[in-house]
Short mmCIF file of the C-alpha atoms (twelve columns), coordinates in Angstrom:
data_MODEL
# 
_entry.id   MODEL 
# 
loop_
_atom_site.group_PDB 
_atom_site.id 
_atom_site.type_symbol 
_atom_site.label_atom_id 
_atom_site.label_alt_id 
_atom_site.label_comp_id 
_atom_site.label_asym_id 
_atom_site.label_seq_id 
_atom_site.Cartn_x 
_atom_site.Cartn_y 
_atom_site.Cartn_z 
_atom_site.pdbx_PDB_model_num 
ATOM 1   C CA . MET A 1   99.378  82.855  96.589 1 
ATOM 2   C CA . ALA A 2   96.823  81.841  96.110 1 
ATOM 3   C CA . GLN A 3   95.346  78.013  94.861 1 
ATOM 4   C CA . PHE A 4   93.310  76.599  92.698 1 
ATOM 5   C CA . GLN A 5   92.360  72.290  91.741 1 
ATOM 6   C CA . LYS A 6   90.494  72.857  88.789 1 
ATOM 7   C CA . GLN A 7   91.846  72.580  85.352 1 
ATOM 8   C CA . ILE A 8   91.204  75.090  83.273 1 
ATOM 9   C CA . GLN A 9   90.804  73.992  79.494 1 
ATOM 10  C CA . LYS A 10  89.889  78.087  78.310 1 
ATOM 11  C CA . ILE A 11  91.858  81.727  79.485 1 
ATOM 12  C CA . GLY A 12  90.664  85.067  79.601 1 
ATOM 13  C CA . VAL A 13  92.849  88.182  78.899 1 
ATOM 14  C CA . TYR A 14  91.762  91.375  79.211 1 
ATOM 15  C CA . THR A 15  94.242  95.155  79.160 1 
ATOM 16  C CA . SER A 16  93.276  97.818  81.763 1 
ATOM 17  C CA . GLY A 17  93.078  100.898 83.172 1 
ATOM 18  C CA . GLY A 18  96.352  102.847 80.972 1 
ATOM 19  C CA . ASP A 19  97.538  101.974 77.763 1 
ATOM 20  C CA . ALA A 20  101.141 100.905 77.333 1 
ATOM 21  C CA . PRO A 21  103.781 99.858  74.460 1 
ATOM 22  C CA . GLY A 22  103.984 96.175  74.791 1 
ATOM 23  C CA . MET A 23  100.756 95.137  75.970 1 
ATOM 24  C CA . ASN A 24  100.052 94.149  72.327 1 
ATOM 25  C CA . ALA A 25  103.184 91.910  72.987 1 
ATOM 26  C CA . ALA A 26  101.539 90.365  76.271 1 
ATOM 27  C CA . ILE A 27  98.156  89.510  74.696 1 
ATOM 28  C CA . ARG A 28  99.884  87.437  72.030 1 
ATOM 29  C CA . ALA A 29  101.996 85.954  74.413 1 
ATOM 30  C CA . VAL A 30  99.140  84.610  76.347 1 
ATOM 31  C CA . VAL A 31  96.404  83.199  73.484 1 
ATOM 32  C CA . ARG A 32  99.978  82.012  71.755 1 
ATOM 33  C CA . VAL A 33  101.339 79.860  74.945 1 
ATOM 34  C CA . GLY A 34  98.044  79.706  75.773 1 
ATOM 35  C CA . ILE A 35  97.252  77.676  72.735 1 
ATOM 36  C CA . SER A 36  100.467 76.049  72.942 1 
ATOM 37  C CA . GLN A 37  99.542  74.306  75.786 1 
ATOM 38  C CA . LYS A 38  95.878  73.360  74.144 1 
ATOM 39  C CA . LEU A 39  93.423  76.077  75.612 1 
ATOM 40  C CA . GLU A 40  91.143  78.013  74.043 1 
ATOM 41  C CA . VAL A 41  92.031  81.641  74.973 1 
ATOM 42  C CA . TYR A 42  89.415  84.008  75.165 1 
ATOM 43  C CA . GLY A 43  90.349  88.648  74.679 1 
ATOM 44  C CA . ILE A 44  88.133  90.260  76.733 1 
ATOM 45  C CA . HIS A 45  87.639  94.036  75.379 1 
ATOM 46  C CA . ASN A 46  87.779  97.635  76.814 1 
ATOM 47  C CA . GLY A 47  88.772  95.770  80.595 1 
ATOM 48  C CA . TYR A 48  86.207  95.640  83.407 1 
ATOM 49  C CA . VAL A 49  83.883  97.800  81.543 1 
ATOM 50  C CA . GLY A 50  84.492  94.896  78.090 1 
ATOM 51  C CA . MET A 51  84.358  92.242  80.910 1 
ATOM 52  C CA . MET A 52  80.733  93.508  82.217 1 
ATOM 53  C CA . GLU A 53  78.942  93.930  79.319 1 
ATOM 54  C CA . ASN A 54  79.618  90.495  78.025 1 
ATOM 55  C CA . LYS A 55  82.405  91.988  74.747 1 
ATOM 56  C CA . ILE A 56  84.222  88.184  74.949 1 
ATOM 57  C CA . GLU A 57  85.045  86.683  71.948 1 
ATOM 58  C CA . PRO A 58  87.355  83.456  71.043 1 
ATOM 59  C CA . LEU A 59  91.051  85.032  69.805 1 
ATOM 60  C CA . GLN A 60  92.663  81.944  67.345 1 
ATOM 61  C CA . LEU A 61  96.840  82.680  66.757 1 
ATOM 62  C CA . ARG A 62  96.308  84.513  63.532 1 
ATOM 63  C CA . ASP A 63  94.951  87.253  65.273 1 
ATOM 64  C CA . MET A 64  98.547  88.129  66.609 1 
ATOM 65  C CA . ALA A 65  99.946  88.128  63.301 1 
ATOM 66  C CA . ASN A 66  102.262 91.163  62.958 1 
ATOM 67  C CA . ILE A 67  100.707 93.371  66.844 1 
ATOM 68  C CA . ILE A 68  103.894 92.697  68.727 1 
ATOM 69  C CA . GLN A 69  105.533 95.447  67.335 1 
ATOM 70  C CA . ARG A 70  101.883 97.703  67.480 1 
ATOM 71  C CA . GLY A 71  102.161 100.731 70.501 1 
ATOM 72  C CA . GLY A 72  98.601  100.611 72.544 1 
ATOM 73  C CA . THR A 73  96.779  96.967  72.417 1 
ATOM 74  C CA . ILE A 74  94.113  95.087  69.924 1 
ATOM 75  C CA . LEU A 75  92.490  94.770  73.163 1 
ATOM 76  C CA . LYS A 76  91.463  98.026  74.072 1 
ATOM 77  C CA . THR A 77  91.258  98.928  78.250 1 
ATOM 78  C CA . GLY A 78  89.017  101.533 80.119 1 
ATOM 79  C CA . ARG A 79  88.634  102.293 83.583 1 
ATOM 80  C CA . SER A 80  85.310  101.704 85.340 1 
ATOM 81  C CA . THR A 81  82.980  103.170 88.637 1 
ATOM 82  C CA . ASP A 82  80.710  100.351 88.167 1 
ATOM 83  C CA . PHE A 83  83.059  97.630  88.113 1 
ATOM 84  C CA . MET A 84  84.394  98.999  92.140 1 
ATOM 85  C CA . ARG A 85  80.667  98.390  93.355 1 
ATOM 86  C CA . PRO A 86  79.970  95.072  94.404 1 
ATOM 87  C CA . GLU A 87  77.415  94.595  91.626 1 
ATOM 88  C CA . GLY A 88  79.606  95.336  88.958 1 
ATOM 89  C CA . ARG A 89  82.157  92.867  90.239 1 
ATOM 90  C CA . ALA A 90  79.372  90.045  89.986 1 
ATOM 91  C CA . ARG A 91  77.759  91.027  86.706 1 
ATOM 92  C CA . ALA A 92  81.593  90.515  84.856 1 
ATOM 93  C CA . ALA A 93  81.953  87.067  86.812 1 
ATOM 94  C CA . ALA A 94  79.204  85.240  85.640 1 
ATOM 95  C CA . ASN A 95  79.257  86.639  82.115 1 
ATOM 96  C CA . VAL A 96  83.331  84.923  81.961 1 
ATOM 97  C CA . ARG A 97  81.351  81.901  83.437 1 
ATOM 98  C CA . ALA A 98  79.346  81.621  81.289 1 
ATOM 99  C CA . VAL A 99  81.296  82.040  78.761 1 
ATOM 100 C CA . GLY A 100 83.010  79.141  80.893 1 
ATOM 101 C CA . ILE A 101 86.177  80.880  81.057 1 
ATOM 102 C CA . ASP A 102 88.223  79.387  83.451 1 
ATOM 103 C CA . ALA A 103 91.086  81.317  84.520 1 
ATOM 104 C CA . LEU A 104 91.793  85.045  83.713 1 
ATOM 105 C CA . VAL A 105 94.831  87.374  83.427 1 
ATOM 106 C CA . CYS A 106 94.937  90.591  83.565 1 
ATOM 107 C CA . ILE A 107 98.125  93.008  82.089 1 
ATOM 108 C CA . GLY A 108 97.245  96.070  83.508 1 
ATOM 109 C CA . GLY A 109 98.564  98.218  86.832 1 
ATOM 110 C CA . ASP A 110 97.624  98.984  90.303 1 
ATOM 111 C CA . GLY A 111 94.012  99.680  89.774 1 
ATOM 112 C CA . SER A 112 93.727  97.121  87.540 1 
ATOM 113 C CA . PHE A 113 95.648  94.400  90.024 1 
ATOM 114 C CA . ARG A 114 93.535  95.713  93.319 1 
ATOM 115 C CA . GLY A 115 90.377  94.553  90.801 1 
ATOM 116 C CA . ALA A 116 91.955  91.851  90.024 1 
ATOM 117 C CA . HIS A 117 92.055  90.666  93.002 1 
ATOM 118 C CA . ALA A 118 88.824  91.544  93.865 1 
ATOM 119 C CA . LEU A 119 87.564  88.319  91.335 1 
ATOM 120 C CA . TRP A 120 89.131  86.470  93.066 1 
ATOM 121 C CA . GLU A 121 88.878  87.266  96.437 1 
ATOM 122 C CA . GLU A 122 84.411  87.799  95.945 1 
ATOM 123 C CA . HIS A 123 83.811  85.018  93.485 1 
ATOM 124 C CA . GLN A 124 86.695  82.978  92.923 1 
ATOM 125 C CA . VAL A 125 87.536  83.527  89.717 1 
ATOM 126 C CA . PRO A 126 91.128  83.126  89.572 1 
ATOM 127 C CA . VAL A 127 94.086  85.343  88.019 1 
ATOM 128 C CA . VAL A 128 97.107  86.215  87.162 1 
ATOM 129 C CA . GLY A 129 97.937  89.928  86.558 1 
ATOM 130 C CA . VAL A 130 100.983 91.725  84.480 1 
ATOM 131 C CA . PRO A 131 101.951 94.333  84.968 1 
ATOM 132 C CA . GLY A 132 101.717 97.335  82.248 1 
ATOM 133 C CA . THR A 133 102.221 101.452 82.209 1 
ATOM 134 C CA . ILE A 134 104.053 103.751 81.668 1 
ATOM 135 C CA . ASP A 135 104.253 105.040 85.392 1 
ATOM 136 C CA . ASN A 136 106.833 101.873 86.552 1 
ATOM 137 C CA . ASP A 137 105.935 102.444 90.510 1 
ATOM 138 C CA . ILE A 138 104.063 98.733  90.448 1 
ATOM 139 C CA . PHE A 139 105.921 97.350  93.897 1 
ATOM 140 C CA . GLY A 140 106.932 93.749  94.289 1 
ATOM 141 C CA . SER A 141 108.299 94.392  89.715 1 
ATOM 142 C CA . ASP A 142 111.899 95.940  89.325 1 
ATOM 143 C CA . LYS A 143 110.373 96.968  85.876 1 
ATOM 144 C CA . THR A 144 107.189 97.178  83.906 1 
ATOM 145 C CA . ILE A 145 105.573 96.869  80.268 1 
ATOM 146 C CA . GLY A 146 106.643 100.582 78.571 1 
ATOM 147 C CA . PHE A 147 108.252 101.960 81.032 1 
ATOM 148 C CA . ASP A 148 111.269 101.276 79.110 1 
ATOM 149 C CA . THR A 149 109.789 102.822 75.657 1 
ATOM 150 C CA . ALA A 150 108.283 106.260 78.140 1 
ATOM 151 C CA . VAL A 151 112.129 106.597 78.723 1 
ATOM 152 C CA . ASN A 152 113.082 105.825 75.586 1 
ATOM 153 C CA . THR A 153 110.693 108.196 73.627 1 
ATOM 154 C CA . ALA A 154 111.103 110.950 76.772 1 
ATOM 155 C CA . LEU A 155 114.984 111.020 76.402 1 
ATOM 156 C CA . GLU A 156 114.120 111.028 72.882 1 
ATOM 157 C CA . ALA A 157 112.495 114.202 73.278 1 
ATOM 158 C CA . ILE A 158 114.808 115.949 75.110 1 
ATOM 159 C CA . ASP A 159 117.539 115.201 73.333 1 
ATOM 160 C CA . ARG A 160 116.274 117.398 70.096 1 
ATOM 161 C CA . ILE A 161 114.807 120.270 73.230 1 
ATOM 162 C CA . ARG A 162 118.712 120.372 74.182 1 
ATOM 163 C CA . ASP A 163 120.090 121.507 70.053 1 
ATOM 164 C CA . THR A 164 117.126 124.392 70.954 1 
ATOM 165 C CA . ALA A 165 118.211 125.225 74.989 1 
ATOM 166 C CA . ALA A 166 122.607 125.527 73.387 1 
ATOM 167 C CA . SER A 167 121.200 127.439 70.283 1 
ATOM 168 C CA . HIS A 168 119.503 130.108 72.550 1 
ATOM 169 C CA . ASP A 169 121.362 129.820 75.020 1 
ATOM 170 C CA . ARG A 170 118.249 129.250 77.720 1 
ATOM 171 C CA . LEU A 171 116.221 127.128 80.198 1 
ATOM 172 C CA . PHE A 172 113.334 124.460 79.282 1 
ATOM 173 C CA . ILE A 173 111.639 122.800 81.988 1 
ATOM 174 C CA . VAL A 174 110.559 119.990 80.657 1 
ATOM 175 C CA . GLU A 175 107.240 118.293 82.180 1 
ATOM 176 C CA . VAL A 176 107.396 114.340 81.228 1 
ATOM 177 C CA . MET A 177 103.784 111.657 82.628 1 
ATOM 178 C CA . GLY A 178 103.892 109.700 86.112 1 
ATOM 179 C CA . ARG A 179 101.519 111.241 87.837 1 
ATOM 180 C CA . ASN A 180 102.701 110.192 91.626 1 
ATOM 181 C CA . SER A 181 105.060 108.065 90.373 1 
ATOM 182 C CA . GLY A 182 109.372 109.760 90.375 1 
ATOM 183 C CA . PHE A 183 110.778 107.010 88.071 1 
ATOM 184 C CA . ILE A 184 110.698 108.634 84.004 1 
ATOM 185 C CA . ALA A 185 111.360 112.011 85.377 1 
ATOM 186 C CA . SER A 186 114.460 110.427 87.642 1 
ATOM 187 C CA . HIS A 187 115.418 107.749 84.848 1 
ATOM 188 C CA . VAL A 188 115.144 110.747 81.487 1 
ATOM 189 C CA . GLY A 189 117.226 113.050 83.587 1 
ATOM 190 C CA . LEU A 190 119.628 110.942 84.359 1 
ATOM 191 C CA . ALA A 191 120.197 109.829 80.973 1 
ATOM 192 C CA . GLY A 192 119.260 113.189 79.682 1 
ATOM 193 C CA . GLY A 193 121.599 115.437 82.002 1 
ATOM 194 C CA . ALA A 194 119.687 116.984 83.636 1 
ATOM 195 C CA . GLU A 195 120.351 119.597 85.759 1 
ATOM 196 C CA . GLU A 196 117.672 119.359 87.959 1 
ATOM 197 C CA . ILE A 197 114.897 117.094 88.367 1 
ATOM 198 C CA . PHE A 198 111.651 117.274 90.126 1 
ATOM 199 C CA . THR A 199 109.539 114.460 91.282 1 
ATOM 200 C CA . PRO A 200 107.473 113.969 93.369 1 
ATOM 201 C CA . ASP A 201 109.063 112.137 96.528 1 
ATOM 202 C CA . ALA A 202 112.582 114.532 95.730 1 
ATOM 203 C CA . ASN A 203 113.330 117.006 98.252 1 
ATOM 204 C CA . THR A 204 114.305 119.079 95.043 1 
ATOM 205 C CA . THR A 205 112.882 123.093 95.326 1 
ATOM 206 C CA . VAL A 206 112.844 125.489 93.140 1 
ATOM 207 C CA . ASP A 207 114.542 127.403 95.461 1 
ATOM 208 C CA . LYS A 208 117.795 124.705 94.666 1 
ATOM 209 C CA . ALA A 209 117.174 124.316 90.776 1 
ATOM 210 C CA . ILE A 210 117.686 128.291 90.928 1 
ATOM 211 C CA . ASP A 211 120.381 128.175 92.963 1 
ATOM 212 C CA . ARG A 212 122.942 125.865 90.660 1 
ATOM 213 C CA . ILE A 213 121.660 126.810 87.401 1 
ATOM 214 C CA . VAL A 214 123.252 130.416 88.841 1 
ATOM 215 C CA . ASP A 215 125.995 128.727 89.802 1 
ATOM 216 C CA . ALA A 216 125.951 127.071 86.280 1 
ATOM 217 C CA . ARG A 217 126.112 130.116 84.443 1 
ATOM 218 C CA . ALA A 218 128.587 131.606 86.676 1 
ATOM 219 C CA . ARG A 219 131.064 129.109 85.128 1 
ATOM 220 C CA . GLY A 220 130.040 129.483 81.557 1 
ATOM 221 C CA . LYS A 221 127.433 127.753 81.205 1 
ATOM 222 C CA . THR A 222 124.966 128.798 78.826 1 
ATOM 223 C CA . SER A 223 121.579 126.340 78.846 1 
ATOM 224 C CA . SER A 224 119.740 124.414 81.417 1 
ATOM 225 C CA . ILE A 225 116.949 121.858 81.383 1 
ATOM 226 C CA . ILE A 226 114.978 121.234 83.625 1 
ATOM 227 C CA . ILE A 227 112.538 118.142 83.824 1 
ATOM 228 C CA . THR A 228 109.744 117.196 85.943 1 
ATOM 229 C CA . ALA A 229 106.951 114.853 85.828 1 
ATOM 230 C CA . GLU A 230 103.684 115.594 86.006 1 
ATOM 231 C CA . GLY A 231 102.134 114.715 89.604 1 
ATOM 232 C CA . GLN A 232 98.335  114.975 89.525 1 
ATOM 233 C CA . LYS A 233 97.910  117.092 87.127 1 
ATOM 234 C CA . PRO A 234 99.586  118.293 83.284 1 
ATOM 235 C CA . GLY A 235 101.098 121.083 83.037 1 
ATOM 236 C CA . ARG A 236 102.671 121.761 86.958 1 
ATOM 237 C CA . ALA A 237 106.058 122.664 84.616 1 
ATOM 238 C CA . TYR A 238 103.858 125.711 84.305 1 
ATOM 239 C CA . ASP A 239 103.902 127.095 87.105 1 
ATOM 240 C CA . LEU A 240 107.093 126.005 87.717 1 
ATOM 241 C CA . ALA A 241 108.207 128.213 85.409 1 
ATOM 242 C CA . ASP A 242 106.135 131.185 87.059 1 
ATOM 243 C CA . ALA A 243 108.217 130.979 90.451 1 
ATOM 244 C CA . ILE A 244 111.441 130.006 88.347 1 
ATOM 245 C CA . ARG A 245 110.482 133.788 86.776 1 
ATOM 246 C CA . LYS A 246 108.891 135.528 89.622 1 
ATOM 247 C CA . LYS A 247 111.673 134.353 91.983 1 
ATOM 248 C CA . SER A 248 114.777 135.050 89.471 1 
ATOM 249 C CA . GLY A 249 113.790 137.260 87.675 1 
ATOM 250 C CA . MET A 250 114.589 134.271 84.654 1 
ATOM 251 C CA . ASP A 251 112.779 133.189 82.181 1 
ATOM 252 C CA . ALA A 252 111.713 128.854 81.589 1 
ATOM 253 C CA . LYS A 253 110.371 127.925 78.005 1 
ATOM 254 C CA . VAL A 254 108.310 125.009 78.838 1 
ATOM 255 C CA . CYS A 255 107.163 121.188 77.057 1 
ATOM 256 C CA . ILE A 256 105.163 119.152 77.785 1 
ATOM 257 C CA . LEU A 257 105.341 115.639 76.369 1 
ATOM 258 C CA . GLY A 258 101.756 114.389 77.153 1 
ATOM 259 C CA . HIS A 259 100.710 111.209 76.073 1 
ATOM 260 C CA . GLN A 260 103.257 110.223 73.098 1 
ATOM 261 C CA . GLN A 261 105.027 108.655 76.238 1 
ATOM 262 C CA . ARG A 262 102.416 105.793 75.795 1 
ATOM 263 C CA . GLY A 263 102.055 106.055 71.989 1 
ATOM 264 C CA . GLY A 264 105.151 104.257 69.691 1 
ATOM 265 C CA . SER A 265 106.323 100.917 69.506 1 
ATOM 266 C CA . PRO A 266 107.790 99.229  72.180 1 
ATOM 267 C CA . THR A 267 111.451 98.687  72.227 1 
ATOM 268 C CA . ALA A 268 113.087 95.687  72.207 1 
ATOM 269 C CA . ALA A 269 112.911 95.214  76.271 1 
ATOM 270 C CA . ASP A 270 109.529 95.066  76.597 1 
ATOM 271 C CA . ARG A 271 108.598 93.095  73.822 1 
ATOM 272 C CA . ILE A 272 110.345 90.616  75.252 1 
ATOM 273 C CA . LEU A 273 110.053 92.253  78.955 1 
ATOM 274 C CA . ALA A 274 106.415 91.260  77.495 1 
ATOM 275 C CA . SER A 275 106.672 88.388  76.041 1 
ATOM 276 C CA . ARG A 276 108.303 86.223  78.906 1 
ATOM 277 C CA . MET A 277 106.282 87.750  81.038 1 
ATOM 278 C CA . GLY A 278 102.333 86.658  79.099 1 
ATOM 279 C CA . ALA A 279 104.513 83.121  78.958 1 
ATOM 280 C CA . ALA A 280 104.217 83.039  82.475 1 
ATOM 281 C CA . ALA A 281 101.205 84.611  83.571 1 
ATOM 282 C CA . VAL A 282 99.284  81.243  81.171 1 
ATOM 283 C CA . ASP A 283 102.965 78.903  82.858 1 
ATOM 284 C CA . ALA A 284 101.142 79.992  86.335 1 
ATOM 285 C CA . LEU A 285 97.512  79.688  85.241 1 
ATOM 286 C CA . PHE A 286 98.545  76.230  84.492 1 
ATOM 287 C CA . LYS A 287 100.293 74.593  86.928 1 
ATOM 288 C CA . GLY A 288 96.502  76.789  89.433 1 
ATOM 289 C CA . TYR A 289 98.652  79.626  90.736 1 
ATOM 290 C CA . CYS A 290 96.483  82.172  90.815 1 
ATOM 291 C CA . ASP A 291 95.474  85.798  92.940 1 
ATOM 292 C CA . VAL A 292 99.442  86.947  91.650 1 
ATOM 293 C CA . MET A 293 101.687 88.394  90.063 1 
ATOM 294 C CA . ILE A 294 104.061 88.707  86.716 1 
ATOM 295 C CA . GLY A 295 107.151 90.124  88.299 1 
ATOM 296 C CA . THR A 296 110.755 90.696  87.697 1 
ATOM 297 C CA . GLU A 297 113.978 90.633  90.145 1 
ATOM 298 C CA . GLY A 298 116.618 91.651  88.586 1 
ATOM 299 C CA . GLU A 299 116.075 89.028  85.164 1 
ATOM 300 C CA . ARG A 300 114.649 86.409  87.590 1 
ATOM 301 C CA . LEU A 301 110.628 85.859  87.144 1 
ATOM 302 C CA . ILE A 302 108.974 85.895  89.850 1 
ATOM 303 C CA . GLN A 303 105.092 85.622  91.979 1 
ATOM 304 C CA . VAL A 304 103.614 88.639  94.502 1 
ATOM 305 C CA . PRO A 305 100.850 87.544  95.858 1 
ATOM 306 C CA . LEU A 306 98.273  90.553  95.091 1 
ATOM 307 C CA . ASP A 307 96.913  91.381  97.544 1 
ATOM 308 C CA . LEU A 308 101.487 92.950  98.753 1 
ATOM 309 C CA . VAL A 309 101.654 94.569  95.360 1 
ATOM 310 C CA . THR A 310 97.851  96.626  95.669 1 
ATOM 311 C CA . LYS A 311 98.692  97.236  99.840 1 
ATOM 312 C CA . ASN A 312 102.521 98.722  99.527 1 
ATOM 313 C CA . GLU A 313 103.956 101.525 97.172 1 
ATOM 314 C CA . LYS A 314 107.096 101.232 95.419 1 
ATOM 315 C CA . LYS A 315 110.046 103.822 96.204 1 
ATOM 316 C CA . ASN A 316 111.924 106.285 93.575 1 
ATOM 317 C CA . GLN A 317 115.291 105.861 92.910 1 
ATOM 318 C CA . LEU A 318 116.136 108.846 94.660 1 
ATOM 319 C CA . ASP A 319 119.349 108.152 94.109 1 
ATOM 320 C CA . LEU A 320 119.553 108.781 90.566 1 
ATOM 321 C CA . ILE A 321 118.762 112.078 90.886 1 
ATOM 322 C CA . SER A 322 121.412 112.712 94.039 1 
ATOM 323 C CA . LEU A 323 124.014 111.118 90.727 1 
ATOM 324 C CA . ALA A 324 121.581 113.169 88.214 1 
ATOM 325 C CA . SER A 325 121.903 116.770 90.611 1 
ATOM 326 C CA . VAL A 326 126.635 115.832 90.229 1 
ATOM 327 C CA . LEU A 327 126.853 114.630 87.092 1 
ATOM 328 C CA . ALA A 328 125.752 117.239 85.057 1 
ATOM 329 C CA . THR A 329 127.524 119.961 87.632 1 
# 
């Protein structure tokens, strides 16, 4: 955990990487808590892209009106290959300093935190991170902003799909987001009563899934739902459906939920989490702490050094997949 000595007067806030429901609630907390501490607060548009292009403007209390319930991010977001180069980071740091900003709050995921850590390491720009990603794959925090909303959005869709599956005695494969992370899949699978859950870190195989479905049908079960994380790119569900058809002759319908999981109004849990984390980030900067992420450990907020966050991998709760398998019998 790093510390800096300068008394801050101006802070900046930006969102980076994939958007997540609740980011606006975090922005709102940063701005209003910052202003309550007599700080000037600036919004940086389009993440690191806007930082390099000097898209920086002051934010006032009224700018935060009626945004807590909105999905997405009013500051926009983006990904930048230029910022990955030293000259890009130097330009961004110079723009931040030119405005007079003393410290930053970064709302984003793992890649965003790598950039934030580099700003401190290379240019001594103090940054505190707030984890905002639906994937919930950030080391050092039990929960990330947007995860609860994404799970509930996917669960609502799966409940509807199950009605159709039961009506037609069908097998459905539902693909949720997550890339290399299986957190959405494991939580949705357990909550939605899925018969099988495929994630990058679980040992579920097509043969095992077929055996379980066949056994379930022998016991009189006429419909089944399989949940899969998308993997490196969307469409893994089609590969699974094809493999199941070739090995068993069973026809599986595919439903890819896609980016609807990122959108929509954040749940109460995400609004509260984002508000607490945003406020804690400002408090950390006010006390001279930086190069850390605000995380959760149970219900408690903690500070985790960004180098630990970016160097470690958060493990999925495989016990949830095992429990889902038992309960779906």
